CSV table of C-alpha atoms and ligand atoms in Angstrom, one decimal:
chain,number,residue,atom,x,y,z
A,1,MET,CA,0.0,0.0,0.0
A,2,GLU,CA,1.3,3.5,-0.8
A,3,GLN,CA,2.3,5.8,1.9
A,4,TYR,CA,3.7,9.3,2.2
A,5,VAL,CA,6.8,9.5,4.2
A,6,ILE,CA,7.6,13.0,5.4
A,7,LYS,CA,10.4,14.7,7.2
A,8,GLY,CA,8.8,17.8,8.8
A,9,GLY,CA,10.1,21.1,9.7
A,10,ASN,CA,10.8,22.8,6.3
A,11,PRO,CA,8.7,26.0,5.8
A,12,LEU,CA,6.9,25.8,2.5
A,13,VAL,CA,8.1,28.6,0.2
A,14,GLY,CA,7.4,29.3,-3.5
A,15,GLU,CA,4.5,29.2,-5.9
A,16,VAL,CA,1.9,26.4,-6.5
A,17,GLU,CA,-0.6,26.0,-9.4
A,18,ILE,CA,-4.1,24.9,-8.4
A,19,GLY,CA,-6.0,22.5,-10.7
A,20,GLY,CA,-9.7,22.3,-11.7
A,21,ALA,CA,-12.3,21.8,-9.0
A,22,LYS,CA,-12.9,18.0,-8.5
A,23,ASN,CA,-16.5,18.4,-7.3
A,24,ALA,CA,-17.4,20.7,-10.2
A,25,ALA,CA,-15.7,18.4,-12.6
A,26,LEU,CA,-17.5,15.3,-11.5
A,27,ALA,CA,-20.9,16.9,-12.0
A,28,ILE,CA,-20.0,18.5,-15.3
A,29,LEU,CA,-18.6,15.2,-16.6
A,30,ALA,CA,-21.9,13.5,-15.7
A,31,ALA,CA,-23.9,16.4,-17.2
A,32,SER,CA,-22.0,16.1,-20.5
A,33,VAL,CA,-24.0,13.0,-21.4
A,34,MET,CA,-27.1,15.2,-21.8
A,35,THR,CA,-26.3,16.0,-25.4
A,36,ASP,CA,-25.5,13.9,-28.4
A,37,ASP,CA,-23.1,16.5,-29.6
A,38,THR,CA,-19.4,16.6,-28.6
A,39,VAL,CA,-18.5,18.4,-25.4
A,40,THR,CA,-14.9,19.6,-24.8
A,41,LEU,CA,-13.9,20.0,-21.1
A,42,GLU,CA,-10.7,21.7,-20.0
A,43,ASN,CA,-9.1,22.1,-16.6
A,44,LEU,CA,-10.2,18.6,-15.5
A,45,PRO,CA,-8.1,17.5,-12.5
A,46,ASP,CA,-6.3,14.2,-13.0
A,47,VAL,CA,-7.5,12.5,-9.8
A,48,ARG,CA,-8.8,9.1,-9.0
A,49,ASP,CA,-12.5,10.0,-8.6
A,50,ILE,CA,-12.5,11.6,-12.0
A,51,GLY,CA,-10.9,8.4,-13.4
A,52,VAL,CA,-13.6,6.3,-11.9
A,53,LEU,CA,-16.4,8.4,-13.3
A,54,ILE,CA,-14.8,8.5,-16.7
A,55,HIS,CA,-14.5,4.7,-16.7
A,56,ALA,CA,-18.1,4.2,-15.6
A,57,MET,CA,-19.3,6.5,-18.4
A,58,GLU,CA,-17.2,4.6,-21.0
A,59,GLU,CA,-18.8,1.4,-19.8
A,60,ILE,CA,-22.3,2.6,-20.8
A,61,GLY,CA,-21.0,3.7,-24.2
A,62,VAL,CA,-19.9,7.3,-23.8
A,63,ARG,CA,-16.8,8.0,-25.9
A,64,ILE,CA,-14.2,10.0,-24.0
A,65,ASP,CA,-11.0,11.0,-25.8
A,66,ARG,CA,-8.1,12.6,-23.9
A,67,ILE,CA,-6.7,15.6,-25.6
A,68,ASN,CA,-4.1,16.0,-22.9
A,69,ARG,CA,-3.8,15.4,-19.1
A,70,HIS,CA,-6.5,18.0,-18.3
A,71,SER,CA,-8.7,18.1,-21.4
A,72,VAL,CA,-11.2,15.6,-22.8
A,73,LYS,CA,-13.7,15.3,-25.7
A,74,ILE,CA,-16.9,13.6,-24.8
A,75,ASN,CA,-19.5,12.2,-27.1
A,76,ALA,CA,-22.5,10.4,-25.6
A,77,SER,CA,-24.5,9.8,-28.8
A,78,ASN,CA,-24.0,6.0,-28.6
A,79,ILE,CA,-25.0,5.2,-25.0
A,80,HIS,CA,-26.1,1.5,-25.1
A,81,THR,CA,-27.4,1.1,-21.5
A,82,LEU,CA,-28.9,3.4,-18.8
A,83,SER,CA,-27.7,1.1,-16.1
A,84,VAL,CA,-24.3,2.0,-14.7
A,85,GLU,CA,-22.8,-1.2,-13.4
A,86,TYR,CA,-19.1,-0.4,-13.2
A,87,GLU,CA,-17.9,-2.1,-10.1
A,88,TYR,CA,-16.1,0.9,-8.6
A,89,ILE,CA,-18.8,3.4,-9.2
A,90,ASN,CA,-20.3,3.0,-5.7
A,91,LYS,CA,-17.0,4.0,-4.2
A,92,ILE,CA,-17.5,7.6,-5.3
A,93,ARG,CA,-20.2,10.0,-4.1
A,94,ALA,CA,-20.7,11.7,-7.4
A,95,SER,CA,-22.0,8.6,-9.1
A,96,TYR,CA,-25.4,10.0,-8.2
A,97,TYR,CA,-24.9,12.8,-10.8
A,98,LEU,CA,-25.5,10.2,-13.5
A,99,LEU,CA,-29.0,9.7,-12.1
A,100,GLY,CA,-29.9,13.4,-12.7
A,101,SER,CA,-28.2,13.6,-16.1
A,102,LEU,CA,-29.5,10.3,-17.5
A,103,LEU,CA,-32.9,10.8,-16.1
A,104,GLY,CA,-33.1,14.3,-17.6
A,105,LYS,CA,-32.1,13.2,-21.1
A,106,TYR,CA,-33.4,9.6,-21.3
A,107,ARG,CA,-36.1,9.6,-18.6
A,108,ARG,CA,-34.4,6.6,-17.0
A,109,ALA,CA,-31.3,5.8,-15.0
A,110,GLU,CA,-30.0,3.1,-12.8
A,111,VAL,CA,-26.9,3.6,-10.6
A,112,ALA,CA,-25.5,1.9,-7.5
A,113,PHE,CA,-26.3,3.6,-4.2
A,114,PRO,CA,-23.4,6.2,-3.8
A,115,GLY,CA,-20.5,5.7,-1.5
A,116,GLY,CA,-17.7,8.3,-0.9
A,117,CYS,CA,-15.8,9.3,2.2
A,118,ASP,CA,-17.1,7.9,5.5
A,119,ILE,CA,-17.7,11.1,7.3
A,120,GLY,CA,-21.2,10.4,8.6
A,121,SER,CA,-24.5,9.1,7.2
A,122,ARG,CA,-25.0,10.5,3.8
A,123,PRO,CA,-28.6,10.1,2.8
A,124,ILE,CA,-29.9,11.0,-0.7
A,125,ASP,CA,-33.5,11.6,0.3
A,126,LEU,CA,-33.4,15.2,-1.1
A,127,HIS,CA,-32.2,14.0,-4.5
A,128,ILE,CA,-35.1,11.5,-4.6
A,129,LYS,CA,-37.6,14.1,-3.3
A,130,GLY,CA,-36.5,16.4,-6.2
A,131,PHE,CA,-36.8,13.7,-8.9
A,132,ARG,CA,-40.2,12.6,-7.6
A,133,ALA,CA,-41.4,16.3,-7.6
A,134,LEU,CA,-40.4,16.3,-11.3
A,135,GLY,CA,-42.7,13.3,-11.9
A,136,ALA,CA,-40.1,10.4,-11.7
A,137,GLN,CA,-40.6,7.2,-9.9
A,138,VAL,CA,-37.6,6.2,-7.8
A,139,GLU,CA,-37.0,2.8,-6.3
A,140,ILE,CA,-34.0,1.5,-4.3
A,141,GLU,CA,-33.5,-2.3,-4.7
A,142,HIS,CA,-30.5,-4.6,-4.4
A,143,GLY,CA,-28.2,-1.6,-3.8
A,144,GLN,CA,-29.3,0.1,-7.0
A,145,ILE,CA,-31.3,3.3,-7.4
A,146,LEU,CA,-33.7,3.2,-10.3
A,147,ALA,CA,-35.3,6.5,-11.5
A,148,HIS,CA,-37.7,6.5,-14.4
A,149,ALA,CA,-40.5,8.7,-15.8
A,150,ASP,CA,-42.8,8.7,-18.8
A,151,LYS,CA,-42.3,12.4,-18.7
A,152,LEU,CA,-40.6,15.0,-16.5
A,153,VAL,CA,-42.5,18.1,-15.6
A,154,GLY,CA,-41.1,21.1,-13.8
A,155,GLY,CA,-42.2,21.7,-10.2
A,156,HIS,CA,-41.7,23.8,-7.1
A,157,ILE,CA,-39.2,22.1,-4.9
A,158,TYR,CA,-38.0,23.2,-1.4
A,159,LEU,CA,-34.9,21.5,-0.1
A,160,ASP,CA,-35.3,20.9,3.6
A,161,LYS,CA,-31.5,21.0,4.0
A,162,VAL,CA,-29.0,22.9,1.9
A,163,SER,CA,-27.4,20.1,-0.2
A,164,VAL,CA,-24.9,20.6,-3.0
A,165,GLY,CA,-25.5,17.2,-4.5
A,166,ALA,CA,-29.3,17.5,-4.5
A,167,THR,CA,-29.2,21.0,-5.9
A,168,ILE,CA,-27.0,20.0,-8.8
A,169,ASN,CA,-28.8,16.7,-9.5
A,170,ILE,CA,-32.3,18.4,-9.6
A,171,MET,CA,-30.9,21.2,-11.7
A,172,MET,CA,-29.7,18.7,-14.3
A,173,ALA,CA,-32.9,16.7,-14.5
A,174,ALA,CA,-35.0,19.9,-14.5
A,175,SER,CA,-33.0,21.3,-17.4
A,176,MET,CA,-34.7,18.9,-19.7
A,177,ALA,CA,-38.1,18.7,-18.0
A,178,GLU,CA,-41.2,20.3,-19.5
A,179,GLY,CA,-41.9,23.7,-18.1
A,180,LYS,CA,-40.5,25.6,-15.1
A,181,THR,CA,-38.8,24.4,-12.0
A,182,ILE,CA,-38.2,26.6,-8.9
A,183,LEU,CA,-35.7,25.2,-6.5
A,184,GLU,CA,-35.7,26.8,-3.1
A,185,ASN,CA,-33.1,26.7,-0.3
A,186,ALA,CA,-30.6,25.7,-3.0
A,187,ALA,CA,-26.9,25.4,-2.3
A,188,LYS,CA,-24.8,28.4,-3.4
A,189,GLU,CA,-21.4,26.7,-3.7
A,190,PRO,CA,-19.1,27.9,-6.6
A,191,HIS,CA,-19.5,24.5,-8.2
A,192,VAL,CA,-23.3,24.8,-8.3
A,193,VAL,CA,-22.7,28.0,-10.3
A,194,ASP,CA,-20.1,26.3,-12.5
A,195,VAL,CA,-22.5,23.4,-13.3
A,196,ALA,CA,-25.3,25.9,-14.1
A,197,ASN,CA,-22.9,27.9,-16.3
A,198,PHE,CA,-21.9,24.7,-18.1
A,199,LEU,CA,-25.5,23.6,-18.7
A,200,ASN,CA,-26.4,27.1,-19.9
A,201,SER,CA,-23.5,26.9,-22.3
A,202,MET,CA,-25.2,23.8,-23.7
A,203,GLY,CA,-28.4,25.7,-24.2
A,204,ALA,CA,-30.1,25.2,-20.8
A,205,ASN,CA,-32.1,28.0,-19.2
A,206,ILE,CA,-31.0,28.2,-15.6
A,207,ARG,CA,-31.2,31.5,-13.6
A,208,GLY,CA,-30.3,32.3,-10.0
A,209,ALA,CA,-27.5,29.8,-9.4
A,210,GLY,CA,-25.4,31.1,-6.6
A,211,THR,CA,-28.5,32.4,-4.8
A,212,ASP,CA,-30.8,30.3,-2.8
A,213,VAL,CA,-33.6,30.3,-5.4
A,214,ILE,CA,-32.8,28.7,-8.8
A,215,ARG,CA,-35.2,28.9,-11.6
A,216,ILE,CA,-35.0,26.5,-14.5
A,217,GLU,CA,-37.0,26.6,-17.7
A,218,GLY,CA,-36.8,23.2,-19.3
A,219,VAL,CA,-35.5,22.8,-22.9
A,220,ARG,CA,-36.0,19.9,-25.3
A,221,ARG,CA,-32.5,19.6,-26.4
A,222,LEU,CA,-29.0,20.5,-25.2
A,223,HIS,CA,-26.1,21.0,-27.6
A,224,GLY,CA,-22.3,20.6,-27.6
A,225,THR,CA,-20.0,23.1,-25.9
A,226,GLU,CA,-16.4,23.8,-24.8
A,227,TYR,CA,-16.0,24.6,-21.2
A,228,SER,CA,-13.2,25.2,-18.7
A,229,ILE,CA,-13.8,24.1,-15.1
A,230,ILE,CA,-13.3,26.5,-12.2
A,231,PRO,CA,-10.2,26.2,-9.9
A,232,ASP,CA,-10.5,23.9,-6.9
A,233,GLN,CA,-11.1,26.0,-3.8
A,234,ILE,CA,-10.4,23.1,-1.4
A,235,GLU,CA,-7.1,22.3,-3.0
A,236,ALA,CA,-6.2,26.0,-2.8
A,237,GLY,CA,-7.3,26.2,0.8
A,238,THR,CA,-5.2,23.1,1.6
A,239,PHE,CA,-2.0,24.7,0.3
A,240,MET,CA,-2.8,27.9,2.1
A,241,PHE,CA,-3.1,26.0,5.4
A,242,ALA,CA,0.0,24.0,4.7
A,243,ALA,CA,1.9,27.3,4.2
A,244,ALA,CA,0.5,28.6,7.5
A,245,ALA,CA,1.3,25.4,9.5
A,246,THR,CA,4.9,25.3,8.3
A,247,LYS,CA,5.4,29.0,8.9
A,248,GLY,CA,6.0,29.4,5.2
A,249,ASP,CA,5.4,31.9,2.4
A,250,VAL,CA,3.4,30.5,-0.5
A,251,MET,CA,1.8,32.1,-3.6
A,252,VAL,CA,-1.3,29.9,-4.5
A,253,LYS,CA,-1.9,30.5,-8.1
A,254,SER,CA,-4.8,30.1,-10.6
A,255,VAL,CA,-7.5,30.5,-8.1
A,256,ILE,CA,-10.6,32.7,-7.8
A,257,PRO,CA,-9.9,34.6,-4.5
A,258,LYS,CA,-13.6,35.3,-3.9
A,259,HIS,CA,-14.2,31.6,-3.6
A,260,LEU,CA,-11.6,31.4,-0.8
A,261,GLU,CA,-13.0,34.2,1.4
A,262,ALA,CA,-14.0,32.1,4.4
A,263,THR,CA,-10.6,30.4,4.4
A,264,THR,CA,-8.7,33.6,3.9
A,265,ALA,CA,-10.7,35.3,6.7
A,266,LYS,CA,-9.8,32.5,9.2
A,267,LEU,CA,-6.1,32.6,8.3
A,268,ALA,CA,-6.0,36.4,8.7
A,269,GLU,CA,-7.9,36.1,12.0
A,270,ILE,CA,-5.2,33.7,13.5
A,271,GLY,CA,-2.3,36.0,12.5
A,272,CYS,CA,-1.3,35.1,8.9
A,273,GLU,CA,-0.7,37.7,6.3
A,274,VAL,CA,-2.9,37.0,3.3
A,275,GLU,CA,-2.6,39.0,0.2
A,276,GLU,CA,-5.1,38.7,-2.6
A,277,PHE,CA,-4.3,39.2,-6.3
A,278,ASP,CA,-6.6,38.8,-9.4
A,279,ASP,CA,-6.0,35.1,-9.6
A,280,ALA,CA,-3.7,34.3,-6.8
A,281,VAL,CA,-3.5,34.4,-3.0
A,282,ARG,CA,-0.2,34.7,-1.0
A,283,VAL,CA,-0.1,33.4,2.5
A,284,VAL,CA,2.8,34.4,4.8
A,285,ALA,CA,3.0,33.1,8.4
A,286,SER,CA,5.9,35.0,9.9
A,287,LYS,CA,4.4,35.6,13.4
A,288,PRO,CA,3.1,33.2,16.0
A,289,LEU,CA,-0.4,32.1,15.2
A,290,HIS,CA,-3.2,32.1,17.8
A,291,SER,CA,-6.6,30.4,18.5
A,292,THR,CA,-10.0,31.0,17.0
A,293,HIS,CA,-13.5,29.6,16.8
A,294,VAL,CA,-14.8,28.0,13.5
A,295,THR,CA,-18.1,26.5,12.5
A,296,THR,CA,-18.5,24.7,9.2
A,297,LEU,CA,-21.4,25.9,7.1
A,298,ALA,CA,-22.7,25.8,3.6
A,299,TYR,CA,-21.1,28.4,1.2
A,300,PRO,CA,-20.3,31.2,1.8
A,301,GLY,CA,-19.6,29.8,5.3
A,302,PHE,CA,-16.4,27.9,6.2
A,303,PRO,CA,-16.3,24.7,4.1
A,304,THR,CA,-16.6,21.4,5.8
A,305,ASP,CA,-14.0,20.1,3.4
A,306,MET,CA,-11.5,22.4,5.0
A,307,GLN,CA,-12.4,21.4,8.6
A,308,PRO,CA,-9.7,18.8,9.1
A,309,GLN,CA,-7.0,21.1,7.8
A,310,MET,CA,-8.3,24.0,10.0
A,311,THR,CA,-8.4,21.8,13.1
A,312,THR,CA,-4.8,20.5,12.3
A,313,LEU,CA,-3.5,24.1,12.0
A,314,LEU,CA,-5.2,25.2,15.2
A,315,ALA,CA,-3.7,22.3,17.1
A,316,ILE,CA,-0.3,24.1,16.8
A,317,CYS,CA,-1.6,27.6,17.4
A,318,GLN,CA,-1.4,29.3,20.8
A,319,GLY,CA,-4.5,29.1,23.0
A,320,THR,CA,-7.8,27.2,23.0
A,321,SER,CA,-9.8,26.9,19.8
A,322,ILE,CA,-13.2,25.4,19.1
A,323,VAL,CA,-14.2,23.9,15.8
A,324,THR,CA,-17.8,22.9,15.3
A,325,GLU,CA,-18.8,20.6,12.4
A,326,SER,CA,-22.3,21.3,11.4
A,327,ILE,CA,-22.6,19.5,8.1
A,328,PHE,CA,-21.4,15.9,8.7
A,329,GLU,CA,-21.7,14.1,12.0
A,330,ASN,CA,-18.6,11.9,11.8
A,331,ARG,CA,-15.9,14.1,10.5
A,332,PHE,CA,-13.4,14.1,13.5
A,333,ARG,CA,-12.2,10.5,13.0
A,334,TYR,CA,-8.7,11.8,12.2
A,335,VAL,CA,-8.3,13.4,15.6
A,336,ASP,CA,-7.0,10.2,17.2
A,337,GLU,CA,-4.3,10.2,14.6
A,338,LEU,CA,-3.4,13.8,15.3
A,339,SER,CA,-3.2,12.9,19.0
A,340,ARG,CA,-0.5,10.3,18.1
A,341,MET,CA,1.5,13.3,16.8
A,342,GLY,CA,1.1,15.2,20.1
A,343,ALA,CA,-2.1,17.2,19.5
A,344,ASP,CA,-4.3,18.0,22.5
A,345,ILE,CA,-7.9,17.8,21.1
A,346,LYS,CA,-11.1,16.6,22.8
A,347,VAL,CA,-14.1,15.8,20.7
A,348,GLU,CA,-17.5,16.2,22.2
A,349,SER,CA,-20.3,15.4,19.8
A,350,ASN,CA,-19.8,17.6,16.8
A,351,THR,CA,-17.3,20.0,18.5
A,352,ALA,CA,-13.5,19.8,18.8
A,353,ILE,CA,-11.9,21.6,21.7
A,354,ILE,CA,-8.3,22.2,20.8
A,355,ASN,CA,-5.6,23.2,23.2
A,356,GLY,CA,-2.7,24.4,21.1
A,357,VAL,CA,0.6,22.6,21.6
A,358,PRO,CA,4.0,24.1,20.5
A,359,LYS,CA,4.6,21.4,17.9
A,360,PHE,CA,3.6,18.0,16.4
A,361,THR,CA,6.1,15.1,16.6
A,362,GLY,CA,6.3,12.7,13.7
A,363,ALA,CA,4.4,9.4,13.9
A,364,ARG,CA,2.8,6.7,11.8
A,365,VAL,CA,-0.8,7.7,11.0
A,366,ASP,CA,-3.7,6.5,8.9
A,367,ALA,CA,-5.6,8.7,6.5
A,368,PRO,CA,-9.3,7.9,7.3
A,369,ASP,CA,-10.7,9.9,4.4
A,370,LEU,CA,-9.7,12.4,1.6
A,371,ARG,CA,-9.5,15.7,3.4
A,372,ALA,CA,-8.4,14.2,6.7
A,373,GLY,CA,-5.6,12.6,4.8
A,374,ALA,CA,-4.5,16.0,3.4
A,375,ALA,CA,-4.7,17.4,7.0
A,376,LEU,CA,-2.5,14.6,8.4
A,377,THR,CA,0.0,15.3,5.6
A,378,ILE,CA,0.0,19.0,6.7
A,379,ALA,CA,0.7,17.8,10.3
A,380,GLY,CA,3.6,15.8,9.0
A,381,LEU,CA,5.1,18.7,7.2
A,382,ALA,CA,4.9,20.8,10.3
A,383,ALA,CA,6.1,18.0,12.7
A,384,GLU,CA,9.5,17.4,14.2
A,385,GLY,CA,10.9,14.2,12.7
A,386,ILE,CA,9.5,11.6,10.4
A,387,THR,CA,5.8,11.0,9.7
A,388,VAL,CA,4.3,8.2,7.7
A,389,VAL,CA,0.8,8.7,6.3
A,390,ASP,CA,-0.8,5.4,5.4
A,391,ASP,CA,-3.7,4.9,3.0
A,392,ILE,CA,-2.9,7.8,0.7
A,393,TYR,CA,-5.3,6.2,-1.8
A,394,TYR,CA,-7.8,8.5,-0.2
A,395,ILE,CA,-5.7,11.6,-0.8
A,396,GLU,CA,-5.2,10.7,-4.4
A,397,ARG,CA,-8.9,10.6,-4.9
A,398,GLY,CA,-9.0,14.4,-4.8
A,399,TYR,CA,-5.5,15.9,-5.0
A,400,GLU,CA,-3.4,15.7,-8.2
A,401,ASP,CA,0.4,15.3,-7.6
A,402,PHE,CA,0.0,16.4,-4.0
A,403,ASP,CA,3.4,15.1,-3.0
A,404,ARG,CA,5.1,16.6,-6.0
A,405,LYS,CA,3.5,20.0,-5.5
A,406,LEU,CA,4.5,20.0,-1.9
A,407,ALA,CA,8.0,19.0,-2.7
A,408,SER,CA,8.3,21.8,-5.2
A,409,LEU,CA,7.6,24.2,-2.3
A,410,GLY,CA,10.5,22.6,-0.3
A,411,ALA,CA,8.8,19.8,1.6
A,412,GLN,CA,10.7,16.6,2.2
A,413,ILE,CA,8.0,14.1,1.1
A,414,GLU,CA,8.1,10.9,-0.9
A,415,ILE,CA,5.8,8.1,-1.8
A,416,ALA,CA,6.9,4.9,-0.1
A,417,TYR,CA,5.8,1.4,-1.3
A,418,SER,CA,7.5,-0.7,1.4
A,419,GLU,CA,9.2,-0.5,4.7
A,420,LYS,CA,12.5,-0.5,2.8
A,421,ASP,CA,11.5,2.7,1.1
A,422,ILE,CA,10.7,4.3,4.4
A,423,GLN,CA,14.1,3.3,5.8
A,424,LYS,CA,15.9,4.6,2.8
A,425,PHE,CA,14.1,7.9,3.0
A,426,THR,CA,14.8,8.2,6.8
A,427,LEU,CA,18.5,7.5,6.1
A,428,LYS,CA,18.6,10.1,3.3
A,429,VAL,CA,17.1,12.9,5.3
A,430,SER,CA,18.8,12.3,8.7
B,1,UD1,C1,-20.6,17.5,-1.5
B,1,UD1,C2,-19.2,17.3,-1.8
B,1,UD1,C3,-18.4,17.1,-0.5
B,1,UD1,C4,-18.7,18.3,0.5
B,1,UD1,C5,-20.2,18.5,0.6
B,1,UD1,C6,-20.6,19.7,1.5
B,1,UD1,C7,-19.1,16.2,-3.9
B,1,UD1,C8,-18.9,15.0,-4.7
B,1,UD1,N1,-19.0,16.1,-2.6
B,1,UD1,O1,-21.1,16.3,-0.9
B,1,UD1,O2,-17.0,17.1,-0.8
B,1,UD1,O3,-18.2,17.9,1.8
B,1,UD1,O4,-20.8,18.6,-0.7
B,1,UD1,O5,-20.0,20.8,0.9
B,1,UD1,O6,-19.4,17.2,-4.5
B,1,UD1,N2,-28.2,15.6,3.0
B,1,UD1,C9,-29.4,15.0,3.3
B,1,UD1,N3,-30.1,14.4,2.3
B,1,UD1,C10,-29.7,14.5,1.0
B,1,UD1,C11,-28.5,15.1,0.7
B,1,UD1,C12,-27.7,15.6,1.7
B,1,UD1,O7,-29.8,15.0,4.5
B,1,UD1,O8,-30.4,13.9,0.1
B,1,UD1,C13,-27.4,16.2,4.1
B,1,UD1,C14,-26.0,15.6,4.3
B,1,UD1,O9,-26.1,14.4,5.1
B,1,UD1,C15,-25.2,16.7,4.9
B,1,UD1,C16,-25.8,17.9,4.2
B,1,UD1,O10,-27.1,17.6,3.7
B,1,UD1,O11,-25.5,16.8,6.2
B,1,UD1,C17,-25.0,18.5,3.1
B,1,UD1,O12,-24.7,17.4,2.1
B,1,UD1,P1,-24.4,17.7,0.6
B,1,UD1,O13,-24.2,19.2,0.4
B,1,UD1,O14,-25.5,17.0,-0.2
B,1,UD1,O15,-23.1,16.9,0.4
B,1,UD1,P2,-22.7,16.0,-0.8
B,1,UD1,O16,-23.3,16.5,-2.1
B,1,UD1,O17,-22.8,14.6,-0.4
């Protein structure tokens, strides 16, 4: 099994390029089956989850040609089944987007019940509620979700909870329904807007994405398009926090600073200097950092996908911090691993009480999920001595060349495939 082996202590210094947003890309890839014309996508991140979705789409007959590492041409005119059976599809959360897109175009879709990171129970009742409101029948049998309809008709849908996935899924299906759909209490995340922009570039009629009321006028047909995916705000935020944790100075490039406001505000609050440019953000941590309080919220609040990185950073800031996780109920599983590295964190229900310690000390830790894996890597970069992060499979689901990008900023990090590799690395850096 692959592991990161890290010798901590080097401040990260330099510039790093951020790739396309994984969560936008997954939805946009799925939405590209909604036309028989060719769709060209650029700025697609080369990460495992994208690879799994591409494979699943190819299995149902979608033709996907790689132009280069980050661009593909997609043609879905020869789909031969509406049942997605690729064996790994239930490992990713975003498999559910094929329900919305296939249901919208073909009035039928069958996809395995979605998996994804184990960060709490992750129901899809709101997706189903939305599809039903558009006139579809939805059944869950033998681990599969089957959605079908004779016809889809626009409706008035109120989401009981703000859900990124449900908002995007309903938006996709409603784009090809008859008449008007009004989606209230919609998620406002940048990737919701990106998917709406993508669908509109295919001829859809969606207004209000980015606010909590989205209005969709269904169209009969969508056409081909060329589209470039927005930068990944979570990858950007992760590098910003890595810079802060290592007392570094990093220019995070190719980002939309507006999307990073919650992250930027918290870094500034604890004592980092954060400078914003048109498409870059520079983080400098030259002074001692101190505690704060954070609650994860839907956008524009502090993102739950940055919570493990935030908690990790606060664990080595002066004073007592409190982090409250309000989106997923089981998102502090990595705290035990951080404790092995010397962190002093107590978790009570959905709240972490963090007593800052002067430093982490290297240890062997397990990445329990994608973002927690990135956070443990940050801890390793800031720690004294050697850290081994096991199960980096999770990290590779959402970060492209994470180790190489960190190494280009001066981190001592390598991928190890065996105990021997770890020993070699330890010898080299000692
Ligand atoms: C997406 C992201 C994930 C991110 C999350 C919140 C993808 C592939 N994943 O996940 O990285 O952490 O948004 O920003 O884009 N809920 C329900 N019923 C539903 C759907 C959701 O109760 O039908 C609840 C969830 O349990 C959770 C909250 O709503 O408490 C928000 O979840 P949601 O925004 O849907 O997250 P995902 O789309 O799964």
